[in-house]
CSV table of C-alpha atoms in Angstrom, one decimal:
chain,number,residue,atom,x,y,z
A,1,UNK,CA,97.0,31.3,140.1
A,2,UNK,CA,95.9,28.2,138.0
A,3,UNK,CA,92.3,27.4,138.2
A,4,UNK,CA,91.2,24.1,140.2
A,5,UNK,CA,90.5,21.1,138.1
A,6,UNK,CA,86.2,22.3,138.4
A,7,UNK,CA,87.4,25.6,137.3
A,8,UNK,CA,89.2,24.8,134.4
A,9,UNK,CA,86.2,22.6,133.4
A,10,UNK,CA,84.1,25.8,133.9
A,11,UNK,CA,85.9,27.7,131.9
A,12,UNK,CA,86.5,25.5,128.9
A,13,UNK,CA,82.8,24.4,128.8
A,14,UNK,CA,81.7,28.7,128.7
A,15,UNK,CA,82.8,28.4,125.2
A,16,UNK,CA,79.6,26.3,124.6
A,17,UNK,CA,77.1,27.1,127.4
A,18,UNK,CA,76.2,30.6,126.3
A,19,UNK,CA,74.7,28.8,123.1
A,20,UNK,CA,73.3,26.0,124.6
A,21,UNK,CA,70.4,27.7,125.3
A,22,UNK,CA,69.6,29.2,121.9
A,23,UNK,CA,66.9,27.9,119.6
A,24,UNK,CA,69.9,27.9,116.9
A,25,UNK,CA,71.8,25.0,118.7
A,26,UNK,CA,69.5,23.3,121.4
A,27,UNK,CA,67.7,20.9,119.0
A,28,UNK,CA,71.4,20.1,117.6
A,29,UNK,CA,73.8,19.8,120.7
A,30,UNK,CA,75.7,16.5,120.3
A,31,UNK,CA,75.3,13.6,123.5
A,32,UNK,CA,78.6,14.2,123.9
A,33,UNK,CA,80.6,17.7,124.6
A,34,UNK,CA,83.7,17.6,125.4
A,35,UNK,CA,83.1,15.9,128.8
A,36,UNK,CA,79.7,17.5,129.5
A,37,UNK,CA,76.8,15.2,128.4
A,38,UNK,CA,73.5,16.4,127.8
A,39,UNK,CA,70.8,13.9,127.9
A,40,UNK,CA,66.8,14.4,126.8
A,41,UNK,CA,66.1,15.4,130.6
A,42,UNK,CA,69.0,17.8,130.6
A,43,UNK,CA,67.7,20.2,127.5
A,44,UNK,CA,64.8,20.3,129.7
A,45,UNK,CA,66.8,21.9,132.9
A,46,UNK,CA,68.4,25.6,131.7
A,47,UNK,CA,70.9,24.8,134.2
A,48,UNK,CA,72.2,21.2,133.9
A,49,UNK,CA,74.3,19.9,136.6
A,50,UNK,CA,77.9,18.7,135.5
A,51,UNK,CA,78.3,16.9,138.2
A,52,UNK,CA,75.5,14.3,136.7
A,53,UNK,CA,77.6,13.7,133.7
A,54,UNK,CA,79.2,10.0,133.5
A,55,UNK,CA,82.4,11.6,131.8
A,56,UNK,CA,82.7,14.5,134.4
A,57,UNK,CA,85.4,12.6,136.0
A,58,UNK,CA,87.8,12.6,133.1
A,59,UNK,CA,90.9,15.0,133.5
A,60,UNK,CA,90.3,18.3,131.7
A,61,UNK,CA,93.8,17.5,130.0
A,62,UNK,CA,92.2,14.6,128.5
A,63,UNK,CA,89.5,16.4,126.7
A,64,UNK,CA,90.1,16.9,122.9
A,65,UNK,CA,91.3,19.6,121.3
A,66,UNK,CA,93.2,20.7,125.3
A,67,UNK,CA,97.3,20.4,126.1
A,68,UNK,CA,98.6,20.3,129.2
A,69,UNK,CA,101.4,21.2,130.8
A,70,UNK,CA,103.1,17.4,131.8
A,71,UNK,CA,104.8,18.8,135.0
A,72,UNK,CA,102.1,21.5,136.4
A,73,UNK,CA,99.2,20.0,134.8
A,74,UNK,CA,97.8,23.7,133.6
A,75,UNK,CA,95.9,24.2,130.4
A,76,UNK,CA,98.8,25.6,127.8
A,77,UNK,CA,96.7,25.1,124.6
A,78,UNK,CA,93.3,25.0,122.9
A,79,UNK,CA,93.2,23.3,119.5
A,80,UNK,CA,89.4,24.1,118.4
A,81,UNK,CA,89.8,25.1,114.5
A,82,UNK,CA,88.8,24.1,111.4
A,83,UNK,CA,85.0,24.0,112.8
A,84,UNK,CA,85.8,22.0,115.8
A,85,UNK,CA,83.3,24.6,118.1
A,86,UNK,CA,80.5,24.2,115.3
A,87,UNK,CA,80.5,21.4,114.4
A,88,UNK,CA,81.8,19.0,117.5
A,89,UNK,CA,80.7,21.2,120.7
A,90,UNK,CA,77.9,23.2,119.0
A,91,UNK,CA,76.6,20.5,116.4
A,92,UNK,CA,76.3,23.2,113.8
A,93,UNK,CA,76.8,22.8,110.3
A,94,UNK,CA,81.1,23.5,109.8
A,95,UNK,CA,81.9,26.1,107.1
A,96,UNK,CA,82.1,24.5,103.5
A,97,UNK,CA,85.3,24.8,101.5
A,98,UNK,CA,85.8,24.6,98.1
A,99,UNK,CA,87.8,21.7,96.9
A,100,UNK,CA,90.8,25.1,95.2
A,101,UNK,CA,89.9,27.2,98.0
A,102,UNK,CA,93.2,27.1,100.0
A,103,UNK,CA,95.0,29.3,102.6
A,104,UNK,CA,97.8,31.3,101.4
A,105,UNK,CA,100.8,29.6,102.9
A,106,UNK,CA,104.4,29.9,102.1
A,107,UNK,CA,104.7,27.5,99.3
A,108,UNK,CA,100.7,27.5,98.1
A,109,UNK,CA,100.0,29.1,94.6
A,110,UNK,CA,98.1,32.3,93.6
A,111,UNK,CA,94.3,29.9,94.1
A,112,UNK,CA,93.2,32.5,96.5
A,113,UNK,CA,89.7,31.7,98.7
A,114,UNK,CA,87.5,34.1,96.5
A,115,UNK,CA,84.8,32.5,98.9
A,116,UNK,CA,84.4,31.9,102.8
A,117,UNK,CA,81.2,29.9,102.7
A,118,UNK,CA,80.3,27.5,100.1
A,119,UNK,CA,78.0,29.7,97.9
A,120,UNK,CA,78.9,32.8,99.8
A,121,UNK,CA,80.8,35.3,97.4
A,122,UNK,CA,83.8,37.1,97.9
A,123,UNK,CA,83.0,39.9,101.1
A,124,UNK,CA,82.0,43.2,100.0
A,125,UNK,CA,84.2,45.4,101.6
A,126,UNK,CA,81.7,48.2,102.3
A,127,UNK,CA,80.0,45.9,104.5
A,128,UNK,CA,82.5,45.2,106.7
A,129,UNK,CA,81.7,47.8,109.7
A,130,UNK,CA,81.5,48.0,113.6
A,131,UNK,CA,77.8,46.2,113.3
A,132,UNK,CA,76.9,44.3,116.0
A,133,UNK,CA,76.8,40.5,115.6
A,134,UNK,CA,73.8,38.2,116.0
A,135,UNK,CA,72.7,37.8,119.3
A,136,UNK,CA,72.6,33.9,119.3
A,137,UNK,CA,76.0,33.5,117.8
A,138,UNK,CA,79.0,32.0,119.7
A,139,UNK,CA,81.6,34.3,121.2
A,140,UNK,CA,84.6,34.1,122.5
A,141,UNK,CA,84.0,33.5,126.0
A,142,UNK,CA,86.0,36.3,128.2
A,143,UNK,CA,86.1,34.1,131.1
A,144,UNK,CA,88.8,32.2,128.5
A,145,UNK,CA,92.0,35.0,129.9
A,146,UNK,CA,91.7,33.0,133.5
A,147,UNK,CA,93.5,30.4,132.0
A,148,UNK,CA,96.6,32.8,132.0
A,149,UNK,CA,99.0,29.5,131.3
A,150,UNK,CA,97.4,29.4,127.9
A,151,UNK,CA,100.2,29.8,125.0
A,152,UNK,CA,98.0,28.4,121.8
A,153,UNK,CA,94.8,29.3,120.8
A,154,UNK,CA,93.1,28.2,117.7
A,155,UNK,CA,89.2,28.5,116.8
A,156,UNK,CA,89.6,29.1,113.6
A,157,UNK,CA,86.4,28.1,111.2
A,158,UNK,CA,84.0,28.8,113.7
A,159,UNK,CA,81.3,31.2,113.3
A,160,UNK,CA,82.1,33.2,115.7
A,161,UNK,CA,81.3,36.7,116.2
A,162,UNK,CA,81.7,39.9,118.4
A,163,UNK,CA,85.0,41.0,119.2
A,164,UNK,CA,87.7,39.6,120.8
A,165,UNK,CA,87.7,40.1,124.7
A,166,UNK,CA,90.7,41.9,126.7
A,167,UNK,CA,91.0,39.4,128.9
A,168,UNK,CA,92.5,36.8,126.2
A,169,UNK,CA,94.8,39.8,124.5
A,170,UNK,CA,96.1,40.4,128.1
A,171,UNK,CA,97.1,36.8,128.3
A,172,UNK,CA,101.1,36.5,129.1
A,173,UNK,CA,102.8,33.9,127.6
A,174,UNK,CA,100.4,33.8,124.3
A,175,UNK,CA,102.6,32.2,121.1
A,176,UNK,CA,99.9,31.1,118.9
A,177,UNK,CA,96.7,32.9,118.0
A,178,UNK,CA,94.5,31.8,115.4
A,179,UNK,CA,90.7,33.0,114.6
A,180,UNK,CA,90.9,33.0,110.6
A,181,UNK,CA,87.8,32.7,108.8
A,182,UNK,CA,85.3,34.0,111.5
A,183,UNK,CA,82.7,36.9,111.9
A,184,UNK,CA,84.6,38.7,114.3
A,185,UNK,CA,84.8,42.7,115.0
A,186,UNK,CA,86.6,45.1,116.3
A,187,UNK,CA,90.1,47.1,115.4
A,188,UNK,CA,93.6,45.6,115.3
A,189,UNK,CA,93.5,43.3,118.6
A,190,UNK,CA,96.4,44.8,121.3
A,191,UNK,CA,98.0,41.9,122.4
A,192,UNK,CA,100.6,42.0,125.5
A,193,UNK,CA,102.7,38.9,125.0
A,194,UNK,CA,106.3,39.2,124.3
A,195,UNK,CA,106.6,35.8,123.1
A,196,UNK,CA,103.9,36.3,120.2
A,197,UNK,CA,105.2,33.9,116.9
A,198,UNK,CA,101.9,33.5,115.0
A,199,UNK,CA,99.0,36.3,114.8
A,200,UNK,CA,96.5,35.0,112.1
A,201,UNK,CA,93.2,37.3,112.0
A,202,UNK,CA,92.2,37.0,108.5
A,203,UNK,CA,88.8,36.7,107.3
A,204,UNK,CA,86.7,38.2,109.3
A,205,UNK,CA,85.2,41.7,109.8
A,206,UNK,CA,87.6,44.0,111.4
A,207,UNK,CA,88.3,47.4,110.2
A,208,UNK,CA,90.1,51.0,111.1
A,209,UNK,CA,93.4,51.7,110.8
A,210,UNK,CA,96.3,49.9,112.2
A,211,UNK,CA,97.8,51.6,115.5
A,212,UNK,CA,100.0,54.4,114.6
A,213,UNK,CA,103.2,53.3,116.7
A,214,UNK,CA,102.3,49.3,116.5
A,215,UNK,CA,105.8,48.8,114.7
A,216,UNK,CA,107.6,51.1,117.0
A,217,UNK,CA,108.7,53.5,114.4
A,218,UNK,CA,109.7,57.4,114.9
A,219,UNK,CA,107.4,58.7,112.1
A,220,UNK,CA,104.3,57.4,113.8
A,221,UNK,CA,105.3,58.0,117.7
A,222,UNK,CA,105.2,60.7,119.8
A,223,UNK,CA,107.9,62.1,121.3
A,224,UNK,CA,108.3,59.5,124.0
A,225,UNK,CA,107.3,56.1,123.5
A,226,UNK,CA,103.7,55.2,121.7
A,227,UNK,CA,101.2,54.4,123.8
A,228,UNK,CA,101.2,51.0,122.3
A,229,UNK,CA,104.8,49.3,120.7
A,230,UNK,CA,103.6,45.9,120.2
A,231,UNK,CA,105.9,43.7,122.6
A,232,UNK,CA,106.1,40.6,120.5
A,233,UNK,CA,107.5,42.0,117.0
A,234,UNK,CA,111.0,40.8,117.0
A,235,UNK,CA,109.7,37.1,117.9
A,236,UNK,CA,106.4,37.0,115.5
A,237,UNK,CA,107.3,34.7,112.6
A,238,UNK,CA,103.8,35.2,110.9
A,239,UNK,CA,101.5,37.8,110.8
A,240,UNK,CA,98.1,37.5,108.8
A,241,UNK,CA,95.3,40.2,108.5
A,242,UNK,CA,94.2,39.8,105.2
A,243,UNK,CA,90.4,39.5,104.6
A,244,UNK,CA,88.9,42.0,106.4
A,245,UNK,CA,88.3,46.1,106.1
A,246,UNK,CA,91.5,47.5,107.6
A,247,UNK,CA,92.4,51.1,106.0
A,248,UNK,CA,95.1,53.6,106.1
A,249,UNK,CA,98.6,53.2,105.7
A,250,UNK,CA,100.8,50.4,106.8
A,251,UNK,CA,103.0,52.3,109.9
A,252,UNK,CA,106.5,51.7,108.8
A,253,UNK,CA,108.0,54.6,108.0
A,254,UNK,CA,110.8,56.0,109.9
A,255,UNK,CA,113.2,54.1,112.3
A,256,UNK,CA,111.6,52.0,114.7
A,257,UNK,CA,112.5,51.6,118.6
A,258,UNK,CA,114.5,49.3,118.2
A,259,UNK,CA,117.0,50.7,115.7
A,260,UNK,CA,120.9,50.6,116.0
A,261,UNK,CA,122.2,53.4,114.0
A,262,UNK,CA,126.0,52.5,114.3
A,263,UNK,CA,125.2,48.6,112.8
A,264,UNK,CA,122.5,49.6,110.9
A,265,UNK,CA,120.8,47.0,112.6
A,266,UNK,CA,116.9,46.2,113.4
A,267,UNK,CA,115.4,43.4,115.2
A,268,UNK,CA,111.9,44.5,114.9
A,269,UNK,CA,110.6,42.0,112.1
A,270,UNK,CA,113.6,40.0,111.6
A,271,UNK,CA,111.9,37.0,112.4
A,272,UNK,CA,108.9,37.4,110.3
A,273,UNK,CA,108.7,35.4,107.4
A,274,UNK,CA,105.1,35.4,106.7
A,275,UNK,CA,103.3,38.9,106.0
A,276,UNK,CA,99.7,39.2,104.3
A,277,UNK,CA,97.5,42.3,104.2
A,278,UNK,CA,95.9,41.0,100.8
A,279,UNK,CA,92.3,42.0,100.3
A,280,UNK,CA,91.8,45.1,102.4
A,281,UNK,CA,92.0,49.0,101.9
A,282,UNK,CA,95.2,50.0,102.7
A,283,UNK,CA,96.5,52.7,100.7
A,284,UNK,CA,100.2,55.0,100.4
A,285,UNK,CA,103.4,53.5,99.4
A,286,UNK,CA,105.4,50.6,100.1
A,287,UNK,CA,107.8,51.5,102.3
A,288,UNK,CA,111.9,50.7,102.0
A,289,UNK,CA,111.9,49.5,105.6
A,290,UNK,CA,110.5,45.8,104.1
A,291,UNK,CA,113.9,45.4,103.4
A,292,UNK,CA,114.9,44.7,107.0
A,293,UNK,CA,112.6,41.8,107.4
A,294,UNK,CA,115.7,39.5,106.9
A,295,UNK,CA,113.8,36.4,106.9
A,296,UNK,CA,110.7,37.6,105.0
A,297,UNK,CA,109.4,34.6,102.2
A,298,UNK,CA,106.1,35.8,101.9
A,299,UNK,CA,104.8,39.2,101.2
A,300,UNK,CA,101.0,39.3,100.3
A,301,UNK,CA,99.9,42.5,99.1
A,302,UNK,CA,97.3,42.6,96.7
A,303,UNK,CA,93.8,43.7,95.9
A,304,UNK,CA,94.4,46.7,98.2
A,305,UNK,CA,94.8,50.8,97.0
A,306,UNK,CA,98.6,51.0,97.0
A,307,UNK,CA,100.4,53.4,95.3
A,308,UNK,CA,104.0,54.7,94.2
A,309,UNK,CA,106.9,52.3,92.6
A,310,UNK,CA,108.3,49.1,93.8
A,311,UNK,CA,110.6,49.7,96.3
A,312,UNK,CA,114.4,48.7,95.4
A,313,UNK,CA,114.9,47.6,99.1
A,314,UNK,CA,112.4,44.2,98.1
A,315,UNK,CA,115.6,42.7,96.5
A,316,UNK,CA,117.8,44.5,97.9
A,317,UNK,CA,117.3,44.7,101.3
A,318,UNK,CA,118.1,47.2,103.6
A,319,UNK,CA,120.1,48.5,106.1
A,320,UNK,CA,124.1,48.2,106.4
A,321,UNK,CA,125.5,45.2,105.0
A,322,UNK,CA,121.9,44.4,103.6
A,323,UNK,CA,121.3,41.2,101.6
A,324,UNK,CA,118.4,40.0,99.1
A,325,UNK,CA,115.8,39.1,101.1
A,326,UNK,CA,114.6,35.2,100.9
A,327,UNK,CA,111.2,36.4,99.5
A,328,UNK,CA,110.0,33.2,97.6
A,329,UNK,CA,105.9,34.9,97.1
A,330,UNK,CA,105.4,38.4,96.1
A,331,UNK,CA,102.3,39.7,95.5
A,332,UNK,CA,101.1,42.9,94.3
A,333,UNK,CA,98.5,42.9,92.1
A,334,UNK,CA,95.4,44.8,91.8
A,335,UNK,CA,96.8,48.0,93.0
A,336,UNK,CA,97.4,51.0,92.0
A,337,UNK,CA,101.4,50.7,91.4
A,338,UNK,CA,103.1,53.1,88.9
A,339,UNK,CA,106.4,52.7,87.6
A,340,UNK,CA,108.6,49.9,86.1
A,341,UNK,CA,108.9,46.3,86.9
A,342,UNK,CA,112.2,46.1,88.6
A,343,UNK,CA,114.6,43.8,86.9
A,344,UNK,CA,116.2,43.5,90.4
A,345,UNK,CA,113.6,41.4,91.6
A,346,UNK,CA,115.1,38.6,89.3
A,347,UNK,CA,118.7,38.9,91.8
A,348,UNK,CA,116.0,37.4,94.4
A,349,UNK,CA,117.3,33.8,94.7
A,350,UNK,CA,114.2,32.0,95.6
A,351,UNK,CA,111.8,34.1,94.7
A,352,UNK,CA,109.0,31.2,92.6
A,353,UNK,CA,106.0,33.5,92.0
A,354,UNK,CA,105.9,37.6,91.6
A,355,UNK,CA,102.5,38.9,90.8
A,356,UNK,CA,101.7,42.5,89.1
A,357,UNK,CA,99.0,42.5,87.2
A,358,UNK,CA,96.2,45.0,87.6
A,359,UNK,CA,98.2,48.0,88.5
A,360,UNK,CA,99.7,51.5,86.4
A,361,UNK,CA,103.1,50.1,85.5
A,362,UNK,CA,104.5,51.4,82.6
A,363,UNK,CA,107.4,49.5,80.0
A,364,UNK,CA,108.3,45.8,79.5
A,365,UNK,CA,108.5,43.1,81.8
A,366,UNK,CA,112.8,42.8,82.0
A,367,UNK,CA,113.5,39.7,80.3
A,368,UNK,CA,115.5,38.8,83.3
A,369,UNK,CA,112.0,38.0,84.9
A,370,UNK,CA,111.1,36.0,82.0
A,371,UNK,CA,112.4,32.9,83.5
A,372,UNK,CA,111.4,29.0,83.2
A,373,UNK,CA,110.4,28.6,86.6
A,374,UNK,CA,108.4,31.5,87.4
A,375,UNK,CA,104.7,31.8,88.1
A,376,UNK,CA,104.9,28.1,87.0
A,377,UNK,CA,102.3,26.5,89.7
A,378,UNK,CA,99.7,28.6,89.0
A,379,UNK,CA,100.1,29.0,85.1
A,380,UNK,CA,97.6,26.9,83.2
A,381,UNK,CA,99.6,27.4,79.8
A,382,UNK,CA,103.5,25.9,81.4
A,383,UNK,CA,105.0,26.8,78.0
A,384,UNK,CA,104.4,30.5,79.5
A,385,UNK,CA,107.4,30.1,82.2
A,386,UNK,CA,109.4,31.1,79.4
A,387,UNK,CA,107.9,34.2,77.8
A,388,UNK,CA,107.4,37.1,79.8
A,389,UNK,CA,103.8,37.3,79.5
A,390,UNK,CA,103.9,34.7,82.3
A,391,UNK,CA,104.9,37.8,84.5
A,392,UNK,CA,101.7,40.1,83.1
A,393,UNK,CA,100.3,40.7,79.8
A,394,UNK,CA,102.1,42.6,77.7
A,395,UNK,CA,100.3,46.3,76.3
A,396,UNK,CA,97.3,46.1,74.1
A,397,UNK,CA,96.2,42.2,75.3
A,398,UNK,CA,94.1,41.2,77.9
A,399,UNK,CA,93.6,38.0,80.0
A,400,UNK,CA,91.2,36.9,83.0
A,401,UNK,CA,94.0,36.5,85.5
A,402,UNK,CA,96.3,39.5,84.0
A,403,UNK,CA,98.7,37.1,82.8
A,404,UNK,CA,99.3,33.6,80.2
A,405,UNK,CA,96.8,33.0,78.3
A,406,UNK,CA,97.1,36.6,77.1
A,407,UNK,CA,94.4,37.8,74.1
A,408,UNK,CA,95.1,40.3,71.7
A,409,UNK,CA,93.0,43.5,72.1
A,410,UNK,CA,90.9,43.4,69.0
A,411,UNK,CA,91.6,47.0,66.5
A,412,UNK,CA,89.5,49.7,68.0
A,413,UNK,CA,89.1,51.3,64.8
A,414,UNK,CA,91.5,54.4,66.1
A,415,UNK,CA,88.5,55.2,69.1
């Protein structure tokens, strides 16, 4: 049932009037909160009236940062990122970037975001745990899953902490979530949508091991179906959990639910062209069924405990009639990788940057890799492109980044 006009206004205003009580935020609330002002007298009252407010008139679908549905008039998105919460409805301080501190995106270099917080350093891993947060810190309001029309939700950049309630993973039509770079908790969110496209959770504090039958495949179910298939995989386009403390193996082994074994044919994945689990613990092998994400451009896999050899089925692809895969980003390093580097990954026709460095691979980099354009956005030294130490140093050098400039390993007098 959509909520009344009064309701909706209810709702939308919880997600600042749990903090605008706490000594952290009442000397700092701006005049002016998305509809709801609060004057000298009002920070006075614990319960100010909405009804005194001069702007409490304005349609709820006016508000910034809300869309509406034009014919039905119910709330279909919430727009609150990059520190809107903080620093508009909270009048907190937003999170500091730094000025090369950008989000991995299909098309962005290897300038990873080393730091969430100006002057924060990189998360120490064995910190991330099942803490609780701060008591005075915004949450995500639960009371936010009554607006069941909702299909975008970003409040990314916030601050916020505790975990992420049921009632907005139970929401219906959800195509959009987005809570990067927050203090959240809590294990892989269970979401119920079948019409999930984007699920960005990175950089925060979650931890445990993904669900064992979240991708639907035999290895990992029982006998009859999990007890959770997540109902959105063959729509999600992009899928982000790197950041945080999640361990175990990635569950993709095995056939998944989905599986046609006459066509060889998989829909589960086929959309996804975005997939980062950078900077977490995840250990085991890559698995060959990567090879069916037939739209896959990105594949972020670094500083986690990987093992095994690079799979064939990353340039091949996989499945009957299988092509290369579109992959334009690869990267691996700072793992624990064995083998050879794959002088298949060169067939990959738009593949711009591969990264290895920091893992057990053994040999040469295949010349076929040593090729102009490669690596050449991030490479300091362009000249590199066309040696194949703009892949990885070769044996017996060493460089900051693992590749151009390489140093030669001064004689160890035969120690």
């Amino acid at each position: 049932m959509k909520p009344d006009e009064a309701s909706a206004k209810e709702i939308l205003l919880s997600l600042v009037d749990q903090n605008r009580k706490n000594p952290k935020y009442n000397d700092h609330i701006p005049n002016d909160v998305i509809g709801w002002r609060f004057s000298s007298s009002d920070q006075n009252n614990p319960n100010p009236s909405p009804e005194t407010n001069e702007q409490h008139s304005k349609p709820v679908c006016e508000w910034t940062g809300v869309t509406c549905d034009p014919i039905d008039g119910t709330i279909t998105g919430l727009n609150l990122g990059q520190g809107f919460l903080i620093e508009a409805l909270l009048g907190g301080t937003p999170l500091a970037k730094k000025d090369d501190d950008r989000l991995k995106n299909v098309g962005d270099n290897r300038n990873l975001h080393y730091q969430f917080w100006e002057g924060k350093p990189e998360i120490d891993r064995n910190l991330v745990s099942k803490n609780s947060p701060s008591p005075i810190a915004a949450k995500i309001p639960s009371n936010l899953g009554k607006l069941i029309s909702l299909r975008a939700i970003n409040l990314s950049f916030n601050q916020l902490q505790g975990e992420i309630p049921k009632s907005v993973t139970d929401l219906p039509f959800l195509e959009i979530f987005e809570v990067t770079s927050n203090d959240l908790i809590g294990t892989f969110p269970r979401f119920i949508s079948d019409t999930l496209r984007i699920l960005d959770i990175s950089k925060n504090r979650f931890h445990g091991t993904l669900p064992a039958d979240l991708f639907g495949h035999y290895k990992y179910r029982e006998k009859e179906v999990g007890k959770y298939f997540a109902p959105y995989l063959s729509n999600l386009v992009k899928l982000d959990m790197s950041h945080n403390g999640f361990n175990g193996t990635i569950p993709l082994d095995g056939r998944s639910e989905t599986y046609d074994p006459e066509t060889g044919f998989d829909p589960t994945l086929r959309n996804l062209q975005y997939f980062d689990i950078g900077y977490n613990m995840f250990s085991g092998t890559i698995c060959n069924n990567f090879g069916l994400m037939a739209s896959l451009e990105g594949l972020f896999m670094e500083h986690n405990r990987l093992v095994g050899t690079i799979p064939k089925a990353l340039f091949r692809g996989a499945g009957i009639g299988a092509n290369p895969l579109p992959l334009s980003q690869l990267f691996l390093h700072q793992n624990e990788l064995s083998g050879t580097l794959p002088s298949g990954l060169s067939k990959l026709p738009n593949l711009k940057e591969v990264y290895v460095d920091g893992n057990k691979l053994t040999g040469s980099v295949p010349r076929e890799l040593c090729q102009e354009h490669l690596n050449e956005s991030f490479l300091l030294d362009k000249s590199a492109t066309n040696r194949c130490d703009g892949v990885v140093c070769p044996a017996n050098s060493f460089s900051k980044e693992g590749m151009a400039p390489c140093t030669v390993c001064p004689d160890d007098g035969g120690y």
